[in-house]
Short mmCIF file of C-alpha atoms in Angstrom, two decimals:
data_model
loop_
_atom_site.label_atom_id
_atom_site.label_comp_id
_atom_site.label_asym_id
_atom_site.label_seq_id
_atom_site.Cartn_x
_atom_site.Cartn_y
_atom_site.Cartn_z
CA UNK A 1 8.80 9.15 14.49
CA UNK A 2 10.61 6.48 12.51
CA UNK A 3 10.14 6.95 8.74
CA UNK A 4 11.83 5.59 5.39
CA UNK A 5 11.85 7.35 2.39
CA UNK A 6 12.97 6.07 -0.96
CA UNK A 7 14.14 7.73 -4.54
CA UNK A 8 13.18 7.72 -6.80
CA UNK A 9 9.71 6.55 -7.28
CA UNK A 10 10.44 5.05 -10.98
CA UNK A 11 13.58 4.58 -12.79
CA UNK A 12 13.42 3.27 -16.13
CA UNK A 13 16.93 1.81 -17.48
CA UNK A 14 18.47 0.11 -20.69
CA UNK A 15 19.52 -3.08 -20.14
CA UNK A 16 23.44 -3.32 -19.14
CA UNK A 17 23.02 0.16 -17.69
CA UNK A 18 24.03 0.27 -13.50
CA UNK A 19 22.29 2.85 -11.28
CA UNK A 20 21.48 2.98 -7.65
CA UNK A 21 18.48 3.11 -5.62
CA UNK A 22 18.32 5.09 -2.17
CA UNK A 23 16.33 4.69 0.89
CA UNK A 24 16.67 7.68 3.60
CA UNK A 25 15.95 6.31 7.12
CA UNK A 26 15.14 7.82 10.44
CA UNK A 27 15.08 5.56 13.65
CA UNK A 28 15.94 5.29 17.21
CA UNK A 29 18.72 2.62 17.52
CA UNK A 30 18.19 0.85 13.73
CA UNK A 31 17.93 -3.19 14.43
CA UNK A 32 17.74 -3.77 10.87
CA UNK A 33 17.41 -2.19 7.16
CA UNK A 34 15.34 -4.87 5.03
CA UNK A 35 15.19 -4.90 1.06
CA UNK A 36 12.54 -6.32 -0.47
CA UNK A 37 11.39 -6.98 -4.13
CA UNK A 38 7.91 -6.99 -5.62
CA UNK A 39 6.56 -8.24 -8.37
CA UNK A 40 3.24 -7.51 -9.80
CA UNK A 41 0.33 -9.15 -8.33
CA UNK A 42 2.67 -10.59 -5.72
CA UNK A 43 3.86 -10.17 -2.22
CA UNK A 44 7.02 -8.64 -1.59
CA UNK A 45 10.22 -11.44 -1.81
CA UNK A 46 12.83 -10.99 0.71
CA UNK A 47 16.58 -10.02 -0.26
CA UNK A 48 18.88 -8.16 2.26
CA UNK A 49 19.09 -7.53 6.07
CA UNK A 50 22.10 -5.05 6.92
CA UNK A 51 22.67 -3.86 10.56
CA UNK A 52 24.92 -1.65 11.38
CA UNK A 53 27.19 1.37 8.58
CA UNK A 54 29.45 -0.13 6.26
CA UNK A 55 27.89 -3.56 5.60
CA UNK A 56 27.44 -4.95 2.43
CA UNK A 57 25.52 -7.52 0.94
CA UNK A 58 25.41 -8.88 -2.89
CA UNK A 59 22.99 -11.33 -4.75
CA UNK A 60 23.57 -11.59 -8.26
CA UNK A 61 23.42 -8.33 -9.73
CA UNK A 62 22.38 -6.64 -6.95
CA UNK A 63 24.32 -4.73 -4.07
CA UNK A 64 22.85 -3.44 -1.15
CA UNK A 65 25.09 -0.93 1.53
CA UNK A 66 24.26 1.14 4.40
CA UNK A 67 25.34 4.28 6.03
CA UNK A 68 23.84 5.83 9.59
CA UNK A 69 21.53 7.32 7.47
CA UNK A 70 20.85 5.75 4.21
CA UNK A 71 20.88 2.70 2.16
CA UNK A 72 21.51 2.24 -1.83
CA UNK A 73 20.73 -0.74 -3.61
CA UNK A 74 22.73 -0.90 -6.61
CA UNK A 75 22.36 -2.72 -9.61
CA UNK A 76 24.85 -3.65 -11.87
CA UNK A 77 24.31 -4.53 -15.11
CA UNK A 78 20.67 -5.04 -15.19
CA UNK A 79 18.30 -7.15 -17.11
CA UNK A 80 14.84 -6.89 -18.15
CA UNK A 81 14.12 -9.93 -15.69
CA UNK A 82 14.96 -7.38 -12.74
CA UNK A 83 12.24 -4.95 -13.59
CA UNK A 84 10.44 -5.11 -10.48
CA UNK A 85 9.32 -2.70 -7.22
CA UNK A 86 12.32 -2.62 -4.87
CA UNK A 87 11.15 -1.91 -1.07
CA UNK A 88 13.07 -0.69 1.76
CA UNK A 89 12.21 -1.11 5.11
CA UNK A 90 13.38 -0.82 8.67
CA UNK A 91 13.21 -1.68 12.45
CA UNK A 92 14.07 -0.05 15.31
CA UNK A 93 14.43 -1.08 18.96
CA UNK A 94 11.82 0.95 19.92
CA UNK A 95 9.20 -0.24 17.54
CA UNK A 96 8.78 -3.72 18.88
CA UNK A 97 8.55 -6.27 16.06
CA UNK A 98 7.23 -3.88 13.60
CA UNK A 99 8.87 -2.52 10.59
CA UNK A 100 7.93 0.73 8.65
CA UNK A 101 7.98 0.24 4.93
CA UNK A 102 9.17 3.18 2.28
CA UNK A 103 6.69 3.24 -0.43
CA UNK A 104 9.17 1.89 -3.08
CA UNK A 105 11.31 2.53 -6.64
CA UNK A 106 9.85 1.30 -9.13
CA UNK A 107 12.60 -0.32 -11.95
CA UNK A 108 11.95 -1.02 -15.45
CA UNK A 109 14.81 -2.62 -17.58
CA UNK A 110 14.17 -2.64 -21.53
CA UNK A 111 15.81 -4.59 -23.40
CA UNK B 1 7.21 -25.90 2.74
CA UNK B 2 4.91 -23.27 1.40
CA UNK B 3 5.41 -20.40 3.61
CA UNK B 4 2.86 -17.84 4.06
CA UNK B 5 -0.46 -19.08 2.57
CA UNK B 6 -3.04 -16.82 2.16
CA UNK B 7 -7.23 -17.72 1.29
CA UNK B 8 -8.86 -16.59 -0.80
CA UNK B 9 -6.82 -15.00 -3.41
CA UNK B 10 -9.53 -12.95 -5.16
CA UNK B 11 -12.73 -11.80 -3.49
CA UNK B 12 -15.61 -9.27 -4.21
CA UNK B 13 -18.06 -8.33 -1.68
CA UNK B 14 -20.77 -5.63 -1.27
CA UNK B 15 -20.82 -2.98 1.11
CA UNK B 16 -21.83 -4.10 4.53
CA UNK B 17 -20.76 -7.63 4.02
CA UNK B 18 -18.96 -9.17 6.09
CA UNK B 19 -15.44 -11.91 5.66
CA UNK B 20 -12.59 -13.72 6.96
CA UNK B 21 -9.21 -13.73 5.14
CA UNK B 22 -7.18 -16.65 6.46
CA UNK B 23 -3.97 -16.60 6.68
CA UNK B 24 -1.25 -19.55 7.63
CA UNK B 25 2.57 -19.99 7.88
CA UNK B 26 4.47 -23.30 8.26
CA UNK B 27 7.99 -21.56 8.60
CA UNK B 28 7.53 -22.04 13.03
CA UNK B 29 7.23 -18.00 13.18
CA UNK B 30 6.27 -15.99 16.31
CA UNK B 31 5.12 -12.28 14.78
CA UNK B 32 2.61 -12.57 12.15
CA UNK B 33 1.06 -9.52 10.48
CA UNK B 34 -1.65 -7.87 7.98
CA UNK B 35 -0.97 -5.49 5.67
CA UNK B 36 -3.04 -3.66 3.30
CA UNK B 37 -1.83 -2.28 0.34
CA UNK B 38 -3.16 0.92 -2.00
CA UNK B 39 -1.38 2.38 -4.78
CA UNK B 40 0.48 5.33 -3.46
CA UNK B 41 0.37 4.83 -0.06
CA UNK B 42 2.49 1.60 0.50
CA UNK B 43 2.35 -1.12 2.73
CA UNK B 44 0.15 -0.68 5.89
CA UNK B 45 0.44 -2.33 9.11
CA UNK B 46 -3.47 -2.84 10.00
CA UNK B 47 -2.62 -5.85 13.25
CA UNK B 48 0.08 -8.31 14.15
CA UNK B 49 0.50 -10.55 16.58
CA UNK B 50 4.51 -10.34 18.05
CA UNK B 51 3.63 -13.87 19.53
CA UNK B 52 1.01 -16.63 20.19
CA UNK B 53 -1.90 -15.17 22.19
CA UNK B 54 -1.21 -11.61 21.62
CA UNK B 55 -2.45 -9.09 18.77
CA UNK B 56 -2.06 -4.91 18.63
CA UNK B 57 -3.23 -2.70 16.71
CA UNK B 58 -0.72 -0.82 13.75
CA UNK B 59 -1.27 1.66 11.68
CA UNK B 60 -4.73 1.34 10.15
CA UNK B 61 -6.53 -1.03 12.54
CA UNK B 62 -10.68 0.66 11.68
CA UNK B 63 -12.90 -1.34 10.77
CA UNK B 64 -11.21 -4.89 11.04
CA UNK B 65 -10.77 -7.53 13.96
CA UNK B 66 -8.24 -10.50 13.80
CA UNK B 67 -7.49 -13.57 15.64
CA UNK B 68 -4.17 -15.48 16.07
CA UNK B 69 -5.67 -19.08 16.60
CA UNK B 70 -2.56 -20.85 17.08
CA UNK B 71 1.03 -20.48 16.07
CA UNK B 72 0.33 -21.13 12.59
CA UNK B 73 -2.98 -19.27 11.95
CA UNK B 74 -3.99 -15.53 12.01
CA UNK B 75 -6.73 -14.50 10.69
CA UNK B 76 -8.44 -10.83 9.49
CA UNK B 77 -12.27 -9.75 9.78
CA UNK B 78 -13.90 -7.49 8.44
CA UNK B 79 -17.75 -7.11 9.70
CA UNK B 80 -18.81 -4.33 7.64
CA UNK B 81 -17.39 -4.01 4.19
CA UNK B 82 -16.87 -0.51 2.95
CA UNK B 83 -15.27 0.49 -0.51
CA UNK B 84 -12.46 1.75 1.51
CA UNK B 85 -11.88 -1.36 2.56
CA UNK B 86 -11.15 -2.17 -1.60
CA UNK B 87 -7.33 -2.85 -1.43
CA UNK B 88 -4.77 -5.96 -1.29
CA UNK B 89 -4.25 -7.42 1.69
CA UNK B 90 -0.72 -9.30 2.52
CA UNK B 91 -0.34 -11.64 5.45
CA UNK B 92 3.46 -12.05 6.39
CA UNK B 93 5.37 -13.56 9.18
CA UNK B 94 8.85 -13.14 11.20
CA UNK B 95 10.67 -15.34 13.62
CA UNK B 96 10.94 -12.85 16.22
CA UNK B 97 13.26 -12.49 19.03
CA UNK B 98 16.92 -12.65 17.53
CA UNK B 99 18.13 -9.79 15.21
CA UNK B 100 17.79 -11.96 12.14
CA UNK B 101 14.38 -13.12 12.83
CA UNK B 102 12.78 -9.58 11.85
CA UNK B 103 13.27 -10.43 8.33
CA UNK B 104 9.43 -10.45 7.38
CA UNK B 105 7.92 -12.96 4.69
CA UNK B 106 5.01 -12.55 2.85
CA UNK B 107 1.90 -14.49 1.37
CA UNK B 108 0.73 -14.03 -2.51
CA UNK B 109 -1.84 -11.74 -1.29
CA UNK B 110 -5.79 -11.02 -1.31
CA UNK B 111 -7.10 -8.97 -3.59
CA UNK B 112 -10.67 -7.80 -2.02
CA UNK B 113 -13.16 -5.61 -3.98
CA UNK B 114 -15.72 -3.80 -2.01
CA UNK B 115 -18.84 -2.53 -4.30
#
């Protein structure tokens, strides 16, 4: 059964202070690893697709990789406007157009 | 271009009433969706629709109906409001067919109160 898990479930950071984000995945034939970012009372806000081990992507202070097995979003530098949820998500062949969300980090920057 | 627009944004309702959250995307999208969304548990997959005329059943699909209407529209019943039902509701929308079009994108949200 596919499944994404992500760590941890809160991270609270000073400002300027990089760290990672991680999001286990398990799925037959991976068409895509999605990154999404949420901010209260809103939907989630698309950021990264990555499809196959080794790819990178970067927006701003944010880096997002992926290995057969995991992905880490990491954040360089952060600032308290970046305190959000962070979602990962993927899609397999064999799961149609569906994707199975993890349940997300949730990042807090102060200042 | 608005994207994913989702009606109404707030709504209470008492158990055993019934509603119709509308949702509508202007991006040309095949696969639409509804998700519902509790604290802990993550985003749900309750229907979607991978293209016009077609709608299946995810992972929480009890207790609500929907309707793809056209390309644009898809919308989310439920007949019989129970407070289980309390929750946020996202509608959200992908192009479908080539890799890059699984990329899903999401309305503000509902946020429904059952009583």
């Amino acid at each position: 059964e596919d499944q994404v898990t992500q760590s941890p479930e809160a991270l609270r950071l000073q400002e300027g202070e990089s760290s990672s984000l991680n999001c286990s995945y398990t799925v037959s034939g991976l068409r895509g690893l999605f990154w999404y970012r949420q901010d209260p009372g809103k939907g989630p806000e698309f950021l990264f697709t990555l499809y196959s081990a080794g790819e990178e992507k970067e927006k701003e202070r944010l880096k997002a990789t992926l290995t057969k097995k995991e992905s880490f979003l990491h954040i360089t530098a952060p600032k308290p406007e970046d305190s959000a949820t962070y979602l990962c998500a993927s899609s397999g062949y064999s799961s149609a157009s569906k994707i199975i969300f993890g349940s997300g980090t949730r990042l807090s920057i102060r200042p | 271009n608005a994207g994913v627009t989702q009606t109404p944004k707030f709504q209470v309702l008492k158990t055993g009433q019934s509603m119709t959250l509308q949702c509508a995307q202007d991006m040309n999208h095949n696969s639409m969706y509804w998700y519902r969304q509790d604290p802990g548990m993550g985003l749900r997959l309750i229907y979607y629709s991978a293209s016009e005329g077609t709608t299946d059943k995810g992972e929480v699909p009890n207790g609500y109906n929907v309707s793809r209407l056209n390309k644009r529209e898809f919308s989310l019943r439920l007949e019989s409001a129970a407070p289980s039902q309390t929750s946020v509701y996202f509608c959200a929308s992908s192009g479908g067919g080539q890799a890059s079009s699984y990329e899903q994108y999401f309305g503000p949200g509902t946020r429904l109160t059952v009583t």
